[in-house]
Amino acid sequence: MTSQERCRVTARAYGYPMTFTQALPKSLSPSRLADFQACPRRYQHASIERIPQPATYATAKGRFAHYIFEHLFLLPAEDRTIDQARNFVDPAIGAILTDDVRRDISMDDSLLAKLLEEISEIITTYFAMEDPRHVHTEGIELRLGVEVDETPLFGILDRLDRDDEGNLIIVDYKTGSLPNRNFDSHTFANAELYAALCREKLGETPVKIRLLYVAKGEAIERPVTDVVVKARAASAVNAWERIKRYYQDGDFPATPSANTCRFCSYKDLCRADGVPVPPR
Ligand code: SF4
């Protein structure tokens, strides 16, 4: 018996299959697809039952930096200076560090000071990576919704650039650590699905993905190929079929693994349901 089958048997003893009172989500986003592929049970808790996931320091920092870059790029190109970027720090404190977020991450004065210091470094580092006054953008926080083979896909793209040769480039900001140098296929998975969304929605396939690791000052790039775009779209279609089937069955299998469970907000729920969550 595989570990997945063992989890299903155990889960049944704890009330699965169940009838969901919540509707299926209207669409599948690249990040939710990643959730589902990592562990269908996590997708169930997050996207079907909509159980909120508390903010973490890392997610709060990521949203804070994204807020600043989004607002910087909404300015006319000539106004995108480092001083203007720093002017968005105060508005970001109000917009991102809500009472709920502060409670989730137990924010006190010293944690706020640490966050602001890191954001300041990110802004400095980012401006050493590129000059946003010379970037031609086709879209900021671009909302793309399409249907591919009856699968509703939706995502919000950080930035879609047009380079000097007229090609579209997908740009994604990353505030975490650099991936392993042998970047596995997961590193570009979300962005490659965004490329499929662009192709369907805009009738044009981006030629390249740029992941801007703004805390580290490094950009990682990969060309977009037709084969990869088709494979990402097919994988999303396949996942949506399985999501609908599991929803009907009332049972999204748990697929615990040390890596996946480590950053999962639903460990306690899982343990309560009898799913063995591997130790770190
Ligand atoms: S703790 Fe692990 S098995 Fe449970 S939902 Fe999260 S990722 Fe899945």
Short mmCIF file of C-alpha atoms and ligand atoms in Angstrom, two decimals:
data_model
loop_
_atom_site.label_atom_id
_atom_site.label_comp_id
_atom_site.label_asym_id
_atom_site.label_seq_id
_atom_site.Cartn_x
_atom_site.Cartn_y
_atom_site.Cartn_z
CA MET A 1 0.00 0.00 0.00
CA THR A 2 1.41 3.40 -0.95
CA SER A 3 1.63 6.20 1.63
CA GLN A 4 -1.15 8.02 -0.27
CA GLU A 5 -3.42 4.98 -0.01
CA ARG A 6 -2.57 4.63 3.69
CA CYS A 7 -3.56 8.28 4.22
CA ARG A 8 -6.87 7.70 2.43
CA VAL A 9 -7.67 4.70 4.62
CA THR A 10 -6.77 6.63 7.76
CA ALA A 11 -8.66 9.71 6.63
CA ARG A 12 -11.83 7.67 6.12
CA ALA A 13 -11.68 6.70 9.77
CA TYR A 14 -11.71 10.44 10.54
CA GLY A 15 -14.76 11.38 8.50
CA TYR A 16 -13.70 11.28 4.86
CA PRO A 17 -15.24 11.19 2.32
CA MET A 18 -17.11 14.37 3.19
CA THR A 19 -19.69 16.51 1.44
CA PHE A 20 -18.38 19.98 0.84
CA THR A 21 -20.79 22.82 1.53
CA GLN A 22 -18.53 25.27 -0.29
CA ALA A 23 -18.63 25.60 -4.07
CA LEU A 24 -15.70 24.69 -6.26
CA PRO A 25 -13.47 27.73 -6.91
CA LYS A 26 -14.32 29.54 -10.12
CA SER A 27 -10.81 29.19 -11.46
CA LEU A 28 -7.37 27.76 -10.91
CA SER A 29 -4.40 30.07 -10.39
CA PRO A 30 -0.73 29.09 -10.80
CA SER A 31 -0.15 29.30 -7.03
CA ARG A 32 -3.22 27.20 -6.22
CA LEU A 33 -2.15 24.70 -8.84
CA ALA A 34 1.21 24.48 -7.07
CA ASP A 35 -0.65 23.90 -3.79
CA PHE A 36 -2.68 21.11 -5.36
CA GLN A 37 0.32 19.46 -6.95
CA ALA A 38 2.22 19.58 -3.68
CA CYS A 39 -0.65 18.12 -1.65
CA PRO A 40 -4.31 17.87 -2.73
CA ARG A 41 -5.42 17.98 0.93
CA ARG A 42 -3.73 21.34 1.36
CA TYR A 43 -5.63 22.60 -1.69
CA GLN A 44 -8.84 21.32 -0.11
CA HIS A 45 -8.25 23.27 3.10
CA ALA A 46 -7.11 26.44 1.33
CA SER A 47 -9.28 26.59 -1.78
CA ILE A 48 -12.39 24.50 -1.09
CA GLU A 49 -12.92 25.06 2.64
CA ARG A 50 -11.21 28.49 2.40
CA ILE A 51 -9.58 28.11 5.79
CA PRO A 52 -7.44 31.25 6.14
CA GLN A 53 -3.69 30.79 6.29
CA PRO A 54 -2.07 33.11 8.81
CA ALA A 55 0.47 35.57 7.48
CA THR A 56 4.12 34.84 8.11
CA TYR A 57 7.01 37.27 8.26
CA ALA A 58 8.09 36.07 4.79
CA THR A 59 4.65 36.57 3.20
CA ALA A 60 4.26 39.99 4.84
CA LYS A 61 7.68 41.06 3.53
CA GLY A 62 6.85 39.76 0.06
CA ARG A 63 3.56 41.66 -0.09
CA PHE A 64 5.25 44.80 1.25
CA ALA A 65 7.91 44.74 -1.47
CA HIS A 66 5.34 43.92 -4.18
CA TYR A 67 3.24 46.90 -3.07
CA ILE A 68 6.20 49.23 -3.50
CA PHE A 69 7.17 47.88 -6.94
CA GLU A 70 3.59 47.92 -8.16
CA HIS A 71 3.12 51.56 -7.19
CA LEU A 72 6.54 52.54 -8.51
CA PHE A 73 5.67 51.14 -11.94
CA LEU A 74 2.31 52.89 -12.00
CA LEU A 75 4.25 56.17 -12.14
CA PRO A 76 5.31 57.68 -15.48
CA ALA A 77 8.63 56.09 -16.49
CA GLU A 78 10.73 59.20 -15.81
CA ASP A 79 9.44 59.42 -12.22
CA ARG A 80 10.48 55.88 -11.20
CA THR A 81 13.38 56.91 -8.98
CA ILE A 82 14.70 55.38 -5.78
CA ASP A 83 13.36 58.32 -3.77
CA GLN A 84 9.90 57.76 -5.19
CA ALA A 85 10.17 54.06 -4.29
CA ARG A 86 11.01 54.99 -0.70
CA ASN A 87 7.98 57.29 -0.64
CA PHE A 88 5.78 54.22 -0.92
CA VAL A 89 7.09 52.68 2.32
CA ASP A 90 4.71 54.60 4.58
CA PRO A 91 1.61 53.83 2.48
CA ALA A 92 2.72 50.16 2.42
CA ILE A 93 2.84 50.07 6.22
CA GLY A 94 -0.83 51.05 6.30
CA ALA A 95 -1.90 48.83 3.39
CA ILE A 96 0.02 45.65 4.20
CA LEU A 97 0.65 45.61 7.94
CA THR A 98 -2.98 45.38 8.96
CA ASP A 99 -4.00 44.46 12.51
CA ASP A 100 -4.54 40.85 11.41
CA VAL A 101 -1.09 40.60 9.85
CA ARG A 102 0.57 42.24 12.88
CA ARG A 103 -1.18 39.76 15.15
CA ASP A 104 -0.27 36.76 12.96
CA ILE A 105 3.42 37.60 13.00
CA SER A 106 3.47 39.01 16.55
CA MET A 107 4.83 42.27 15.27
CA ASP A 108 6.45 44.52 17.84
CA ASP A 109 8.66 47.58 17.35
CA SER A 110 11.83 45.56 16.84
CA LEU A 111 10.23 43.30 14.22
CA LEU A 112 8.87 46.35 12.40
CA ALA A 113 12.33 47.93 12.45
CA LYS A 114 13.82 44.71 11.04
CA LEU A 115 11.22 44.58 8.27
CA LEU A 116 11.76 48.22 7.32
CA GLU A 117 15.52 47.70 7.27
CA GLU A 118 15.17 44.70 4.97
CA ILE A 119 12.75 46.57 2.70
CA SER A 120 15.18 49.46 2.50
CA GLU A 121 17.93 47.04 1.45
CA ILE A 122 15.61 45.45 -1.12
CA ILE A 123 14.91 48.86 -2.68
CA THR A 124 18.64 49.66 -2.86
CA THR A 125 19.43 46.23 -4.29
CA TYR A 126 16.63 46.43 -6.84
CA PHE A 127 17.87 49.76 -8.21
CA ALA A 128 21.29 48.22 -8.69
CA MET A 129 19.67 45.47 -10.80
CA GLU A 130 17.75 47.62 -13.28
CA ASP A 131 16.72 51.19 -13.91
CA PRO A 132 12.92 51.18 -13.94
CA ARG A 133 12.90 54.47 -15.88
CA HIS A 134 14.10 52.49 -18.91
CA VAL A 135 11.74 49.54 -18.56
CA HIS A 136 8.83 49.41 -20.98
CA THR A 137 5.90 47.67 -19.32
CA GLU A 138 2.82 46.25 -21.00
CA GLY A 139 1.14 45.49 -17.69
CA ILE A 140 1.55 45.79 -13.92
CA GLU A 141 -0.31 43.34 -11.69
CA LEU A 142 -1.86 42.15 -14.93
CA ARG A 143 -5.01 40.10 -14.39
CA LEU A 144 -5.30 37.27 -16.90
CA GLY A 145 -8.28 34.94 -17.05
CA VAL A 146 -8.74 32.37 -19.81
CA GLU A 147 -10.34 29.01 -20.41
CA VAL A 148 -8.14 26.23 -21.75
CA ASP A 149 -9.87 22.95 -22.62
CA GLU A 150 -12.74 23.83 -20.27
CA THR A 151 -10.31 24.64 -17.47
CA PRO A 152 -10.76 28.17 -16.10
CA LEU A 153 -7.34 29.63 -15.38
CA PHE A 154 -6.71 32.94 -13.67
CA GLY A 155 -3.59 34.68 -12.45
CA ILE A 156 -2.16 38.07 -11.63
CA LEU A 157 1.20 38.70 -13.25
CA ASP A 158 3.66 40.99 -11.42
CA ARG A 159 4.91 42.59 -14.61
CA LEU A 160 4.84 42.03 -18.36
CA ASP A 161 7.64 43.90 -20.15
CA ARG A 162 8.35 44.60 -23.80
CA ASP A 163 12.07 44.47 -24.60
CA ASP A 164 13.96 46.50 -27.21
CA GLU A 165 13.36 43.81 -29.85
CA GLY A 166 9.62 43.96 -29.27
CA ASN A 167 9.37 40.67 -27.35
CA LEU A 168 7.22 40.09 -24.29
CA ILE A 169 9.06 39.20 -21.07
CA ILE A 170 7.41 37.86 -17.91
CA VAL A 171 8.88 39.43 -14.77
CA ASP A 172 8.26 38.03 -11.31
CA TYR A 173 9.65 39.55 -8.08
CA LYS A 174 11.02 37.15 -5.48
CA THR A 175 11.87 38.33 -1.98
CA GLY A 176 13.13 34.98 -0.70
CA SER A 177 16.38 33.09 -1.13
CA LEU A 178 17.86 32.09 -4.45
CA PRO A 179 16.92 28.59 -5.56
CA ASN A 180 19.46 25.84 -5.78
CA ARG A 181 21.75 26.47 -8.75
CA ASN A 182 20.37 23.46 -10.56
CA PHE A 183 16.96 25.18 -10.41
CA ASP A 184 14.44 22.42 -10.55
CA SER A 185 11.36 22.62 -12.74
CA HIS A 186 9.36 24.13 -9.84
CA THR A 187 11.37 27.36 -9.94
CA PHE A 188 9.80 28.48 -13.22
CA ALA A 189 6.56 26.49 -13.04
CA ASN A 190 4.25 29.37 -12.05
CA ALA A 191 5.75 31.78 -14.56
CA GLU A 192 5.56 29.18 -17.34
CA LEU A 193 1.86 28.80 -16.69
CA TYR A 194 1.59 32.61 -16.88
CA ALA A 195 3.20 32.32 -20.32
CA ALA A 196 0.38 29.95 -21.31
CA LEU A 197 -2.16 32.49 -19.99
CA CYS A 198 -0.51 35.25 -22.06
CA ARG A 199 -0.58 33.10 -25.16
CA GLU A 200 -4.30 32.36 -24.77
CA LYS A 201 -5.36 35.84 -23.66
CA LEU A 202 -3.07 38.11 -25.66
CA GLY A 203 -2.38 35.87 -28.66
CA GLU A 204 1.35 36.33 -28.06
CA THR A 205 3.74 34.08 -26.19
CA PRO A 206 6.42 35.76 -24.04
CA VAL A 207 9.90 34.73 -25.11
CA LYS A 208 11.52 34.84 -21.69
CA ILE A 209 10.91 34.67 -17.95
CA ARG A 210 12.93 36.86 -15.55
CA LEU A 211 12.76 36.06 -11.88
CA LEU A 212 14.09 39.08 -9.97
CA TYR A 213 15.50 38.00 -6.61
CA VAL A 214 15.33 41.52 -5.24
CA ALA A 215 16.71 40.63 -1.81
CA LYS A 216 19.79 39.04 -3.37
CA GLY A 217 20.44 41.24 -6.39
CA GLU A 218 20.27 38.39 -8.90
CA ALA A 219 18.00 37.76 -11.85
CA ILE A 220 17.43 34.25 -13.14
CA GLU A 221 16.17 33.92 -16.66
CA ARG A 222 14.85 31.12 -18.81
CA PRO A 223 13.57 31.19 -22.39
CA VAL A 224 9.96 30.14 -22.92
CA THR A 225 9.44 27.30 -25.37
CA ASP A 226 6.23 26.13 -27.01
CA VAL A 227 6.78 22.64 -25.62
CA VAL A 228 6.94 23.92 -22.04
CA VAL A 229 3.93 26.23 -22.43
CA LYS A 230 1.84 23.38 -23.82
CA ALA A 231 3.02 21.04 -21.06
CA ARG A 232 2.16 23.58 -18.31
CA ALA A 233 -1.30 24.15 -19.77
CA ALA A 234 -1.89 20.40 -20.10
CA SER A 235 -0.78 19.86 -16.53
CA ALA A 236 -3.26 22.52 -15.31
CA VAL A 237 -6.06 20.91 -17.32
CA ASN A 238 -5.21 17.53 -15.84
CA ALA A 239 -5.13 18.97 -12.30
CA TRP A 240 -8.53 20.66 -12.77
CA GLU A 241 -10.02 17.31 -13.84
CA ARG A 242 -8.66 15.71 -10.69
CA ILE A 243 -9.87 18.62 -8.51
CA LYS A 244 -13.41 18.15 -9.84
CA ARG A 245 -13.21 14.41 -9.29
CA TYR A 246 -11.88 14.69 -5.72
CA TYR A 247 -14.54 17.32 -4.99
CA GLN A 248 -17.25 14.91 -6.15
CA ASP A 249 -15.63 12.09 -4.15
CA GLY A 250 -15.44 14.33 -1.06
CA ASP A 251 -11.86 13.33 -0.52
CA PHE A 252 -8.72 15.17 -1.56
CA PRO A 253 -5.87 12.79 -0.71
CA ALA A 254 -3.11 13.98 1.58
CA THR A 255 0.38 13.45 0.21
CA PRO A 256 2.60 14.24 3.19
CA SER A 257 6.30 14.77 2.72
CA ALA A 258 8.86 16.55 4.86
CA ASN A 259 9.36 19.34 2.32
CA THR A 260 5.70 19.97 1.60
CA CYS A 261 4.45 19.76 5.17
CA ARG A 262 7.21 21.99 6.50
CA PHE A 263 5.60 25.21 5.23
CA CYS A 264 1.97 24.05 5.47
CA SER A 265 -0.45 25.97 7.72
CA TYR A 266 -2.71 22.95 8.16
CA LYS A 267 -0.43 20.58 10.05
CA ASP A 268 -2.65 20.56 13.14
CA LEU A 269 -5.72 19.80 11.06
CA CYS A 270 -3.90 17.00 9.34
CA ARG A 271 -2.77 15.44 12.57
CA ALA A 272 -6.31 15.68 13.89
CA ASP A 273 -7.49 13.85 10.77
CA GLY A 274 -4.99 11.09 11.34
CA VAL A 275 -2.63 12.03 8.53
CA PRO A 276 0.94 11.35 9.57
CA VAL A 277 2.86 14.61 9.08
CA PRO A 278 6.56 13.83 8.67
CA PRO A 279 8.93 15.56 11.07
CA ARG A 280 11.25 18.21 9.60
S1 SF4 B 1 0.44 19.09 6.59
FE1 SF4 B 1 1.28 17.98 4.81
S2 SF4 B 1 -0.19 16.33 4.38
FE2 SF4 B 1 -1.22 17.87 5.66
S3 SF4 B 1 -2.27 19.25 4.24
FE3 SF4 B 1 -0.28 20.12 4.74
S4 SF4 B 1 1.07 19.40 3.11
FE4 SF4 B 1 -0.73 18.08 3.10
#
